[in-house]
Coordinates of C-alpha atoms in Angstrom, one line a residue:
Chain A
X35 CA 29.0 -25.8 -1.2
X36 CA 28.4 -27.3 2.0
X37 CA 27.1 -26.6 5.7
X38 CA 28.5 -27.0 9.2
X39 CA 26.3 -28.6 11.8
X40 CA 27.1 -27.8 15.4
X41 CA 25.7 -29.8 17.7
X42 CA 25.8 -29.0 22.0
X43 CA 22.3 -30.6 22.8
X44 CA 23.8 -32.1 25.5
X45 CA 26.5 -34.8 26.4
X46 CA 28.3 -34.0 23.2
X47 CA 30.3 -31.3 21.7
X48 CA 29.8 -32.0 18.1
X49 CA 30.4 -30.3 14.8
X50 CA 30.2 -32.1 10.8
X51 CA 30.4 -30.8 7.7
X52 CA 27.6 -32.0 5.2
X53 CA 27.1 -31.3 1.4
X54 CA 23.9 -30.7 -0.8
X55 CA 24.0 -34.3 -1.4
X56 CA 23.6 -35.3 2.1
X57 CA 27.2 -36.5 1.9
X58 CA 28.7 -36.6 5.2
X59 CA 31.7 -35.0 4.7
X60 CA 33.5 -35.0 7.8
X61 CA 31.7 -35.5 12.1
X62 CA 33.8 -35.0 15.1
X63 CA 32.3 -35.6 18.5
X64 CA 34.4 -34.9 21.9
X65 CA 32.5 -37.6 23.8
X66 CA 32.0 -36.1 27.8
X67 CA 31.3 -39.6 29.1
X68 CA 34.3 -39.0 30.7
X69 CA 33.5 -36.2 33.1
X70 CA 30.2 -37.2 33.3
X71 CA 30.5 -40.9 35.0
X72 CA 32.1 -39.2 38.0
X73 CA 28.7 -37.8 38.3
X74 CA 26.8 -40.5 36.9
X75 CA 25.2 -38.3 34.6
X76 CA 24.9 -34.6 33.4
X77 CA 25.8 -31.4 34.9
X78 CA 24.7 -28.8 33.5
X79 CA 27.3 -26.5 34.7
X80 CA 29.8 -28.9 33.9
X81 CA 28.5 -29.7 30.7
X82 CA 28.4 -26.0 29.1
X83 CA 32.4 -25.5 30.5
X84 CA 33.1 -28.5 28.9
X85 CA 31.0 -27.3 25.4
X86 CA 33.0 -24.2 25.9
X87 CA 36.3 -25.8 26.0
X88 CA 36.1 -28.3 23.2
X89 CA 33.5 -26.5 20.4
X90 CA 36.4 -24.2 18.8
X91 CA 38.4 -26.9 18.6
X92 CA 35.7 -29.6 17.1
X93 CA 34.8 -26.8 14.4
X94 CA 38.5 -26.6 13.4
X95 CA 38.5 -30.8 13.5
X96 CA 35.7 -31.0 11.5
X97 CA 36.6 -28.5 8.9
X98 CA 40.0 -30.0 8.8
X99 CA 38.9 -33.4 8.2
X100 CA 36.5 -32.1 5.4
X101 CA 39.0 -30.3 3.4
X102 CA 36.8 -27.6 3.1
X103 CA 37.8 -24.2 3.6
X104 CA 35.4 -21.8 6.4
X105 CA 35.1 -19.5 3.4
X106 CA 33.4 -22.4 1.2
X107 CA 30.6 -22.6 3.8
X108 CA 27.2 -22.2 2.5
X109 CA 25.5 -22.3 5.4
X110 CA 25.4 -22.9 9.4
X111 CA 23.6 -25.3 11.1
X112 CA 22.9 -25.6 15.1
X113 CA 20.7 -27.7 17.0
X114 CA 18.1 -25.4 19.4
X115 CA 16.3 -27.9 21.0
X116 CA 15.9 -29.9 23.0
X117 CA 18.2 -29.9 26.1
X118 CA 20.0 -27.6 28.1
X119 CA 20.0 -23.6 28.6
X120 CA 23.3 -23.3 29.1
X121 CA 24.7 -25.8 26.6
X122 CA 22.8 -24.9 23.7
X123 CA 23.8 -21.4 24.2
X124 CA 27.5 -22.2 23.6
X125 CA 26.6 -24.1 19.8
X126 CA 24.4 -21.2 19.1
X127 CA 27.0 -18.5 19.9
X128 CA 29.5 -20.0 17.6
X129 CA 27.3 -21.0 15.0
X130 CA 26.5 -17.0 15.0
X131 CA 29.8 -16.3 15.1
X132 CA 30.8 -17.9 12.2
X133 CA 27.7 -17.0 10.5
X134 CA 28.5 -13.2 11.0
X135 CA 31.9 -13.7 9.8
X136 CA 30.2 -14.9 6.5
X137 CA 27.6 -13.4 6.2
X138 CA 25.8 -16.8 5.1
X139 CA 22.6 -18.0 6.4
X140 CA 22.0 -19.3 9.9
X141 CA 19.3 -22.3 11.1
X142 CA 18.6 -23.8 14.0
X143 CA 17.2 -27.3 14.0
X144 CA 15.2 -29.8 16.4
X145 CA 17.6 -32.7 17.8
X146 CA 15.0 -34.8 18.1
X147 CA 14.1 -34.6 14.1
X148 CA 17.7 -34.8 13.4
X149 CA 18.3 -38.1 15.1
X150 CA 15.2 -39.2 12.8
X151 CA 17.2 -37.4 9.9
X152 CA 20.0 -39.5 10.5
X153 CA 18.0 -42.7 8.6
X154 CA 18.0 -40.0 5.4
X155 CA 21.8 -40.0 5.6
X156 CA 22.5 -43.5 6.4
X157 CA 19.8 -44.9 3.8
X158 CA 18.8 -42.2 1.3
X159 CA 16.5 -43.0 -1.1
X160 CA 14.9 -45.7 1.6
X161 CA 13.7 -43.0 3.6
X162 CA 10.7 -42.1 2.4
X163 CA 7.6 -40.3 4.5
X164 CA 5.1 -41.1 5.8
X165 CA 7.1 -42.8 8.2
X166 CA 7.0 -44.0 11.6
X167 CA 10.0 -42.7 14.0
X168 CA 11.3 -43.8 17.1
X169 CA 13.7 -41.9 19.2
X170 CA 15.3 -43.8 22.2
X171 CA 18.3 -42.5 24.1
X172 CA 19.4 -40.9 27.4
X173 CA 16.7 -38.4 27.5
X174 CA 14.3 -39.5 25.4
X175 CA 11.6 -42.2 24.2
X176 CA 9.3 -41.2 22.0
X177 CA 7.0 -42.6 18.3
X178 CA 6.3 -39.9 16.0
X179 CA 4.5 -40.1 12.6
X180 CA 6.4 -38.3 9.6
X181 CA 5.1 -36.9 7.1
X182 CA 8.1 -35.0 5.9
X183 CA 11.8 -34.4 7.7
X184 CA 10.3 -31.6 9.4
X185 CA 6.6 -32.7 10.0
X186 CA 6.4 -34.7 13.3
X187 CA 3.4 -35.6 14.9
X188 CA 4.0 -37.1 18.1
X189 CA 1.9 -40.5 18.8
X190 CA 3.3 -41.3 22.4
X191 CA 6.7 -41.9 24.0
X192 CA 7.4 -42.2 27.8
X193 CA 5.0 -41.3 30.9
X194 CA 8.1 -41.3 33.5
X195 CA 11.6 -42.4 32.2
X196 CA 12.8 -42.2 29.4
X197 CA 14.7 -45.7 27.9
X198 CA 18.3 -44.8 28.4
X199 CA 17.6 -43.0 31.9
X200 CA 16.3 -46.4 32.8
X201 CA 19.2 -48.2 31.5
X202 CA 21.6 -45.3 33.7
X203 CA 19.5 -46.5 36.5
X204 CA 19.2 -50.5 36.7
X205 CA 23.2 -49.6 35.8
X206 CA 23.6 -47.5 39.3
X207 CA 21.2 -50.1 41.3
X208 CA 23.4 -53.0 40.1
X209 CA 26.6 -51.1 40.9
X210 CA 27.7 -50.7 36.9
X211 CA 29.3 -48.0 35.3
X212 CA 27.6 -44.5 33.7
X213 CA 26.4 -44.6 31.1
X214 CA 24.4 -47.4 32.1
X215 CA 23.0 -48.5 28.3
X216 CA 26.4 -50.1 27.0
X217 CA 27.8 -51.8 30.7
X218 CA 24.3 -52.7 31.1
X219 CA 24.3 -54.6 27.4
X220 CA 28.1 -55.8 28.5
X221 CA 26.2 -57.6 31.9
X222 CA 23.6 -59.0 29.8
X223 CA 25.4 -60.9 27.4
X224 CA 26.0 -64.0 28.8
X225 CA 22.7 -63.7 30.8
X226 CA 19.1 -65.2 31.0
X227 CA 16.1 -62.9 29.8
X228 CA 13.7 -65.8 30.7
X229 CA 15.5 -65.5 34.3
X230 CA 13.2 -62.6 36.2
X231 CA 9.7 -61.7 34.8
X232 CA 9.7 -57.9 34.8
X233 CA 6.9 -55.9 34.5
X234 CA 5.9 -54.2 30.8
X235 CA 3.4 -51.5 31.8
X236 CA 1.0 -50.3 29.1
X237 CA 2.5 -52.7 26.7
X238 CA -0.5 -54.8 26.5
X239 CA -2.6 -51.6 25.7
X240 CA -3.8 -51.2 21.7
X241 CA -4.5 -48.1 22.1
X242 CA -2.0 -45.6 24.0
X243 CA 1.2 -45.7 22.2
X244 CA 2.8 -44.5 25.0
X245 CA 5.7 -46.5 27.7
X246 CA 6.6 -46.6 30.8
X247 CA 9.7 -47.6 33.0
X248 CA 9.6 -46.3 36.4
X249 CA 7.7 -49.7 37.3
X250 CA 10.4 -51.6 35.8
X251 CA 13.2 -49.8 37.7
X252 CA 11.2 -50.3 41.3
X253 CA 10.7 -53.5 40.4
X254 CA 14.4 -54.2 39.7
X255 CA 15.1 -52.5 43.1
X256 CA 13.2 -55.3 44.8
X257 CA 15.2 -57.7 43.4
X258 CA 18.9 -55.9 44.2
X259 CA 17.1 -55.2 47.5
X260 CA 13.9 -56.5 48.6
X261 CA 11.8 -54.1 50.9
X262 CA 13.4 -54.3 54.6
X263 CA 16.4 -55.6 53.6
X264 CA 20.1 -54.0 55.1
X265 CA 21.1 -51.0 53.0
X266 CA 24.5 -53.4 53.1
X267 CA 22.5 -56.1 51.0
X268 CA 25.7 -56.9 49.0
X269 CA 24.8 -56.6 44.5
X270 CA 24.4 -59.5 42.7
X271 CA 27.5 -60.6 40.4
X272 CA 28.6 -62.9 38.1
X273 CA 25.9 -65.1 37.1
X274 CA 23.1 -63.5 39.2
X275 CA 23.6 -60.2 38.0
X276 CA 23.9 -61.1 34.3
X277 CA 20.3 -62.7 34.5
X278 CA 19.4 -59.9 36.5
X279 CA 20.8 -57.4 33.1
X280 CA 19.6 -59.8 30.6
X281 CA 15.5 -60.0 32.0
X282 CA 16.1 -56.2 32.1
X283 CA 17.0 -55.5 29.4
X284 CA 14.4 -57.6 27.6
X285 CA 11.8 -55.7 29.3
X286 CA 13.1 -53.1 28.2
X287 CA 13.0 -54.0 24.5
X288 CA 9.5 -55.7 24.4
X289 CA 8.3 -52.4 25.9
X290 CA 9.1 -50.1 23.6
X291 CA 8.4 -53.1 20.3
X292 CA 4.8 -53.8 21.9
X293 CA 4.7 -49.6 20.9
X294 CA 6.3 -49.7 17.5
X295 CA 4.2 -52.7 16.6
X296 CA 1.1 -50.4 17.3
X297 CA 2.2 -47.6 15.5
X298 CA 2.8 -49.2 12.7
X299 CA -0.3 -51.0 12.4
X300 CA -2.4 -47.5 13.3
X301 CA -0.6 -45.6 10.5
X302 CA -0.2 -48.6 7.9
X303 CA 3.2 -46.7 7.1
X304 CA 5.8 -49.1 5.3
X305 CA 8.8 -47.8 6.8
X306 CA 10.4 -47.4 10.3
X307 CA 13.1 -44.7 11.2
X308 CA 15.0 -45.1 14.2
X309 CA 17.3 -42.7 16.1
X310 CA 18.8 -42.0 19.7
X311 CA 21.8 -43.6 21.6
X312 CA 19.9 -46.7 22.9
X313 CA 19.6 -48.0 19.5
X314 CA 23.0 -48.5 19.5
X315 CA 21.5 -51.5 21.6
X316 CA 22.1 -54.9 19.8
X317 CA 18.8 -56.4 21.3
X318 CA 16.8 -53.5 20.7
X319 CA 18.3 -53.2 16.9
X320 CA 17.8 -57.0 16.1
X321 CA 14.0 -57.2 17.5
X322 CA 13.2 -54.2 15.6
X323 CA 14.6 -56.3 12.5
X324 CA 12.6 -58.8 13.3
X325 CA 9.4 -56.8 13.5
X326 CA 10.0 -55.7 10.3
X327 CA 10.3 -58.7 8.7
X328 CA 7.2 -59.8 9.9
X329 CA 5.9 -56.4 9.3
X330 CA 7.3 -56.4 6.3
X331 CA 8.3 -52.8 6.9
X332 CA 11.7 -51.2 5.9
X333 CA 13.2 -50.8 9.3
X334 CA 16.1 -48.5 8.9
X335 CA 18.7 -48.1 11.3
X336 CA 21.8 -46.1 10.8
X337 CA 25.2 -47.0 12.1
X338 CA 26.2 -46.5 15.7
X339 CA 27.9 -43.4 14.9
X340 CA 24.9 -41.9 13.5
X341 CA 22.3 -43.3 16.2
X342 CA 24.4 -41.6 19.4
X343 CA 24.7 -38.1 19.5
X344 CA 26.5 -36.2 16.4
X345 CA 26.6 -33.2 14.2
X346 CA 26.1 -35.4 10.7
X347 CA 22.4 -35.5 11.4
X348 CA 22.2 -31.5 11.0
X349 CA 21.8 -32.3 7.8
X350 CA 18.4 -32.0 8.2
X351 CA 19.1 -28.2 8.0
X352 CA 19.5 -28.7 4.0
X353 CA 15.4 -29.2 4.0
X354 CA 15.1 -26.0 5.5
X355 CA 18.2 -24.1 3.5
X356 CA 16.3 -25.7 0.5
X357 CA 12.9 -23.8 1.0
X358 CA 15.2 -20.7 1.2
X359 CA 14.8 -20.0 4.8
X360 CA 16.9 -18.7 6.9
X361 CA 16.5 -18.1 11.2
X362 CA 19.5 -15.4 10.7
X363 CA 21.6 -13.6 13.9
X364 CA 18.1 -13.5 16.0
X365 CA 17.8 -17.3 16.1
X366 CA 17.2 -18.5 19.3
X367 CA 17.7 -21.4 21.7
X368 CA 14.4 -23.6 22.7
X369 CA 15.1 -25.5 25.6
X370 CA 12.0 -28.1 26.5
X371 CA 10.6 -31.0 27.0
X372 CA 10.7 -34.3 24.8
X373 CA 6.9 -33.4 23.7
X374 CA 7.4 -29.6 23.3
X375 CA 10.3 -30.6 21.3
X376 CA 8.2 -32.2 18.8
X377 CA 5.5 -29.1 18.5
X378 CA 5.7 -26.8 15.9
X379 CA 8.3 -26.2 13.9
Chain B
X65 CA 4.3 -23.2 69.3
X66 CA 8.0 -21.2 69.6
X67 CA 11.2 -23.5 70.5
X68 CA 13.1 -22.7 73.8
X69 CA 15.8 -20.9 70.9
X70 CA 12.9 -18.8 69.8
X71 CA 12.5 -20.7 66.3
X72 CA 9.3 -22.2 65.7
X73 CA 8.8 -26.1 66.3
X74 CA 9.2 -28.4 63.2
X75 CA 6.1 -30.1 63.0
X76 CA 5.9 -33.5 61.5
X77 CA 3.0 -36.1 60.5
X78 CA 3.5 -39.4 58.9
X79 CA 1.3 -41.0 56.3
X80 CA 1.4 -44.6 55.1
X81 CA 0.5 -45.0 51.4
X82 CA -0.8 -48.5 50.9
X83 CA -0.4 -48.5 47.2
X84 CA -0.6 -46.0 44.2
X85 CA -4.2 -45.3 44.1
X86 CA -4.1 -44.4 47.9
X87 CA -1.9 -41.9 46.6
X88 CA -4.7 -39.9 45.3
X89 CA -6.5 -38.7 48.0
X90 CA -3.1 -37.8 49.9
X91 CA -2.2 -35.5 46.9
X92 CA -5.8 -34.0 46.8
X93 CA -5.0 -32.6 50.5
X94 CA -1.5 -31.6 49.4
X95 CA -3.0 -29.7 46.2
X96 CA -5.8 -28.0 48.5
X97 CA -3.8 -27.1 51.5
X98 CA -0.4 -26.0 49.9
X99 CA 0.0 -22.3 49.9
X100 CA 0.5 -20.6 46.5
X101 CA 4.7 -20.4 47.1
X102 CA 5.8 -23.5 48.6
X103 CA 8.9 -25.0 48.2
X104 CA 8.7 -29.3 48.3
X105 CA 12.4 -31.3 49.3
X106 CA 11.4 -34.4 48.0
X107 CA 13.8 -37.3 48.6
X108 CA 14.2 -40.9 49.2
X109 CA 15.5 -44.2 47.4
X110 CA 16.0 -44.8 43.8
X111 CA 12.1 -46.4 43.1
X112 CA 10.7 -44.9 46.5
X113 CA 8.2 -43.0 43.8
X114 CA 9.7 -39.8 44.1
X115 CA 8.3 -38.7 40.5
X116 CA 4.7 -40.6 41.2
X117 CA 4.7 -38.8 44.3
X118 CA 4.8 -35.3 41.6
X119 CA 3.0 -36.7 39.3
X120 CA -0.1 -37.3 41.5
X121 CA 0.3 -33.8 43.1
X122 CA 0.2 -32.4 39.3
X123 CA -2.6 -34.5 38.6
X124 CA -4.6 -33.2 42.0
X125 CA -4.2 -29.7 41.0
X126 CA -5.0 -29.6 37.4
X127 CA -2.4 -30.7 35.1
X128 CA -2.3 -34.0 32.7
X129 CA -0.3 -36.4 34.8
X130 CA 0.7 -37.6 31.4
X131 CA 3.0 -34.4 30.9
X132 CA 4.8 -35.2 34.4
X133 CA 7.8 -37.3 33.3
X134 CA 10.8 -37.9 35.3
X135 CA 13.2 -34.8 35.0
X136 CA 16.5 -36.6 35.3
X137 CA 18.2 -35.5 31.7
X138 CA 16.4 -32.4 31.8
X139 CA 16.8 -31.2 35.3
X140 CA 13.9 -29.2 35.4
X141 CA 10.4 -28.9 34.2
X142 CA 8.2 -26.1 34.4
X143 CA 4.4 -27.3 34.2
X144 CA 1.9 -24.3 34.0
X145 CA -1.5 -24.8 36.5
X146 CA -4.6 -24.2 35.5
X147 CA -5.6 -20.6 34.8
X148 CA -6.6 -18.6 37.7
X149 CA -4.9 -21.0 40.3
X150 CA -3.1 -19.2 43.0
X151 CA 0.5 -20.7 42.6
X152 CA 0.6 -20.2 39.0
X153 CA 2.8 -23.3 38.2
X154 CA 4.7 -26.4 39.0
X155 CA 8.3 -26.6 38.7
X156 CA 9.6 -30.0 38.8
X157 CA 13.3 -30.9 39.5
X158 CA 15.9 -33.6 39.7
X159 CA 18.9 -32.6 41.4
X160 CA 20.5 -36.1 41.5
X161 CA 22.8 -34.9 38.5
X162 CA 24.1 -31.6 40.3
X163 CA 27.5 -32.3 42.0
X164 CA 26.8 -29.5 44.4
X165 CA 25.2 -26.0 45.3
X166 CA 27.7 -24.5 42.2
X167 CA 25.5 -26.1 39.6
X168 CA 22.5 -24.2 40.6
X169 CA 23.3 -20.9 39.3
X170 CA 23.6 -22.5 35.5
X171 CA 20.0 -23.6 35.9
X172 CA 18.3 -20.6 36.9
X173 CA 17.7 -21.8 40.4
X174 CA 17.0 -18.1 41.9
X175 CA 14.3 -17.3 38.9
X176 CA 13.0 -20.6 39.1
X177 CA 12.1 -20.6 43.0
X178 CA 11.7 -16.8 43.6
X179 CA 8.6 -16.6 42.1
X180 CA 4.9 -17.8 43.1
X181 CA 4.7 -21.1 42.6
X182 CA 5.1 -24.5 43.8
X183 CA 8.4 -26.7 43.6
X184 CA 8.9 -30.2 44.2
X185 CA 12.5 -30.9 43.8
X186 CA 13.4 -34.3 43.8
X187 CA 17.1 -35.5 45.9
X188 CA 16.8 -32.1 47.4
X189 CA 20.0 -33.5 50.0
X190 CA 22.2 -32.9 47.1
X191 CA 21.9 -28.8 47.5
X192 CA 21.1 -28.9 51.3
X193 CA 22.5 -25.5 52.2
X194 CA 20.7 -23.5 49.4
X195 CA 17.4 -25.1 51.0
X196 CA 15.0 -22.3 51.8
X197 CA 14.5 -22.5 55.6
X198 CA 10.5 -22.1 55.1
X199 CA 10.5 -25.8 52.6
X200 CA 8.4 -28.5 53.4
X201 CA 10.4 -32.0 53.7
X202 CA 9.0 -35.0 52.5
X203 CA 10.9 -37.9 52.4
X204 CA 9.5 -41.3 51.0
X205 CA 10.1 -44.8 52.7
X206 CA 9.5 -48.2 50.8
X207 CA 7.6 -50.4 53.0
X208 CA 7.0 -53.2 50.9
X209 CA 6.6 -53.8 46.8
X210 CA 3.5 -51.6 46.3
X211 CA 3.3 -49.6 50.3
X212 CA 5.5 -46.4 51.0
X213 CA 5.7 -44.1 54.3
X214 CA 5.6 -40.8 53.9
X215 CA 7.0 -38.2 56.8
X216 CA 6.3 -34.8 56.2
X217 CA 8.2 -32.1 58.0
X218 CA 8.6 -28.2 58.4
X219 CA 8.6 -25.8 60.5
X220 CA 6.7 -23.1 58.3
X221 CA 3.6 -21.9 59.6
X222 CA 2.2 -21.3 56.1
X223 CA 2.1 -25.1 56.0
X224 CA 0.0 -25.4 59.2
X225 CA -3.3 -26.4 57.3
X226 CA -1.6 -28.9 55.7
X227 CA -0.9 -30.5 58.8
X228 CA -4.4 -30.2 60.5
X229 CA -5.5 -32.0 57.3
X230 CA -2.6 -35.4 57.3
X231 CA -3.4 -35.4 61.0
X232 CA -7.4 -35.4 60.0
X233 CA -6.5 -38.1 57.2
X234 CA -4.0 -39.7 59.7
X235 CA -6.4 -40.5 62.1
X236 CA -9.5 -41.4 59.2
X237 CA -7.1 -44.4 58.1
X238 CA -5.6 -45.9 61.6
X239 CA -2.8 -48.2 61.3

């Protein structure tokens, strides 16, 4: 029998239903791109409404799509951390919900592990730990070392911003549109990387696996606006700006390879699991690919739908249903940090 | 020194940063003059160093600067101080993301500044009215690719060694 994964982490309103297999079964996700880019980003208060409007309605979806009936559930799934009070709360209360109903077991599960979790799904058998891990979206950038689904040791990841925030902000400084990752990778295609030399902090360092980006954004700020120029400095276009996206968003990319080159040659691991929305990056996904040619590590990279935020990757709740545990009606949310996230259990 | 209105008299010093590492000993004053509940309306430019500016306070009182990352997605971070010091933690906030003064409630605003502590609260403009009137302003200038000007302003006297110290340090460092 299978499980439903309910996912409210942030952005998305998610739900998917997922079999012992690891068959994905059925995901729904109510992007809120929509309400956010009049805000250029999250609000939180605007984020939980929205969770509360859409997550009765992407349970029924989901459930729907799978042809299973509620009463077939095995189990309920919901993601507890990381990310916002108020919109975890509203995954977690249904999840309970419809775990009291029943009467099956309830567990809650670390996003951040799940997007890694999502390379199990896509690839199966490929996945295999140890493993090296790299989670890259909107709110986080971080390399972890695997040495099972739910065993994360966390080697590094971002000192300021986190990849995709940087992405949302060359996007607002060069006048795009929220989120900044895809218009930003739109901008960039028919631009020259080679044009700008941005700055790759830390990259050169063998030792700290950790990035940085803040640099990188002042430094694109100079060029939009160099210091003492008019706030009325018109932004680049058309050829200037595409060079201007392009040299970005190579930086961008050789930053956070220069990191998953070292972390692969510290642990010796074989394979390379990657997760978050800003792998959804063709740049990023192709000079990962080529790393692990040369590596000759298994670089394994689900599809789009899997590396943005969705429900299928609560799957990773079947490790935990497997061992015979279960959080039950006192489960809690964990809101936190990208590096408390990866702490613990 | 009262206003004519009977409200006291902002007071204001400004302090040029010639690059990050001068940013070090400016935070060391902040860290060592700051009273134990102070509230911090950071703002200024996208890449004016708004979250360096944090990060170098955090790092002058205690904490790993490495934990001190940018809290646009999350909106807030809480970073514990050392054990035993008097303002018992560091909140860190991004308001940039909040539409308005609404917003606040959802993210435990009240808890989060009622209590001891320091906050530095990063585009503090976009919740002006829910300011505490007591708040220290400092907004950050670029001057060129690696210089910043920082103007501090408030008009709480629990801030008054602070000032005595930017206008000793003001006055070490002419120009």
């Amino acid at each position: 029998m299978p499980l439903l994964a309910i996912e409210t982490t942030c952005d998305e309103t998610a739900a998917a239903v997922i079999d012992r297999s690891r068959r994905v079964l059925s995901s729904v996700v109510a992007s809120q791109d929509e309400l956010h880019a009049r805000w250029r980003g999250v609000v939180p208060e605007l984020a939980s409404r929205a969770h509360v409007e859409r997550i009765v309605p992407v349970i029924d979806e989901a459930l729907a799509r799978s042809g299973v009936a509620r009463e077939s559930l095995e189990a309920v799934a919901v993601a507890v951390r990381p990310g916002l009070v108020g919109s975890l709360l509203v995954g977690l209360s249904a999840a309970k919900g419809i775990a009291a109903v029943l009467g099956c077991p309830l567990v809650g599960y670390d996003h951040i592990a799940a997007h890694l979790y999502a390379c199990r799904l896509a690839h199966g058998e490929r996945m295999t730990y140890p493993c090296v891990g790299l989670v890259a979206s909107g709110g986080h950038t971080s390399l972890f070392h695997l040495r099972s689904p739910l065993e994360l040791e966390r080697l590094g990841g971002t000192i300021d911003d986190a990849a995709g925030e940087a992405f949302d902000k060359a996007a607002a400084l060069l006048g795009l549109a929220y989120p900044g990752g895809p218009s930003m990778e739109r901008a960039a295609a028919r631009g020259n990387p080679a044009a700008h030399r941005f700055p790759r902090p830390l990259a050169t360092d063998r030792e700290r696996m950790d990035v940085s980006f803040s640099g990188l954004k002042t430094a694109l700020r100079y060029r939009v606006r160099p210091p003492g120029a008019p706030d009325d400095t018109p932004l680049p276009t058309g050829q200037a700006l595409a060079d201007l996206a392009a040299s970005f968003q190579l930086a961008v990319v050789e930053t956070i390879l220069a990191k998953v080159d070292l972390a692969l040659a510290k642990t010796k691991c074989r394979v390379l699991a990657v997760g978050g929305g800003v792998t959804a990056n063709t740049a990023l996904r192709e000079a990962l690919e080529r790393l692990g040619k040369k590596r000759r590590v298994d670089v394994l990279i689900p599809p789009r739908e899997l590396c943005t935020d969705n429900a299928a990757m609560g799957g990773i709740a079947w490790e935990r249903l497997e061992r015979g545990e279960d959080d039950g009606l006192e489960l809690d949310v964990r809101p936190g940090t990208d590096r408390s996230a990866a702490r613990g259990r | 020194m009262p206003g004519s209105d009977g409200s006291p008299a902002a007071r204001r010093e400004i302090v040029r940063i010639a690059n990050e590492a001068a940013l070090g000993p400016l935070a060391r004053v902040l860290a060592s003059t700051l009273p134990p509940h102070a509230f911090l309306a950071l703002d200024g430019d996208l890449g004016a160093g708004k979250t360096t500016f944090v990060k170098a306070l955090a790092a002058a009182a205690g904490i790993d600067p490495a934990e001190v990352v940018s809290p646009t997605f999350g909106l807030v971070h809480v970073h514990p101080l050392p054990e035993g010091h008097p303002a018992c933690r560091l909140v860190h906030a991004d308001l940039y993301r909040l539409a308005g003064c609404d917003d606040l409630f959802e993210l435990g605003w009240e808890e989060l500044t009622a209590a001891p502590g320091w906050v530095a609260a990063e585009w503090s403009t976009r919740i002006k009215p829910a300011l505490p009137a007591d708040r220290l302003d400092i907004f950050l200038e670029v001057e060129s690719e690696t210089a910043r000007r920082a103007s501090f302003t408030s008009q709480a006297s629990a801030f008054g060694p602070l000032f005595e110290a930017l206008a000793r340090l003001d006055n070490a460092s002419p120009g």
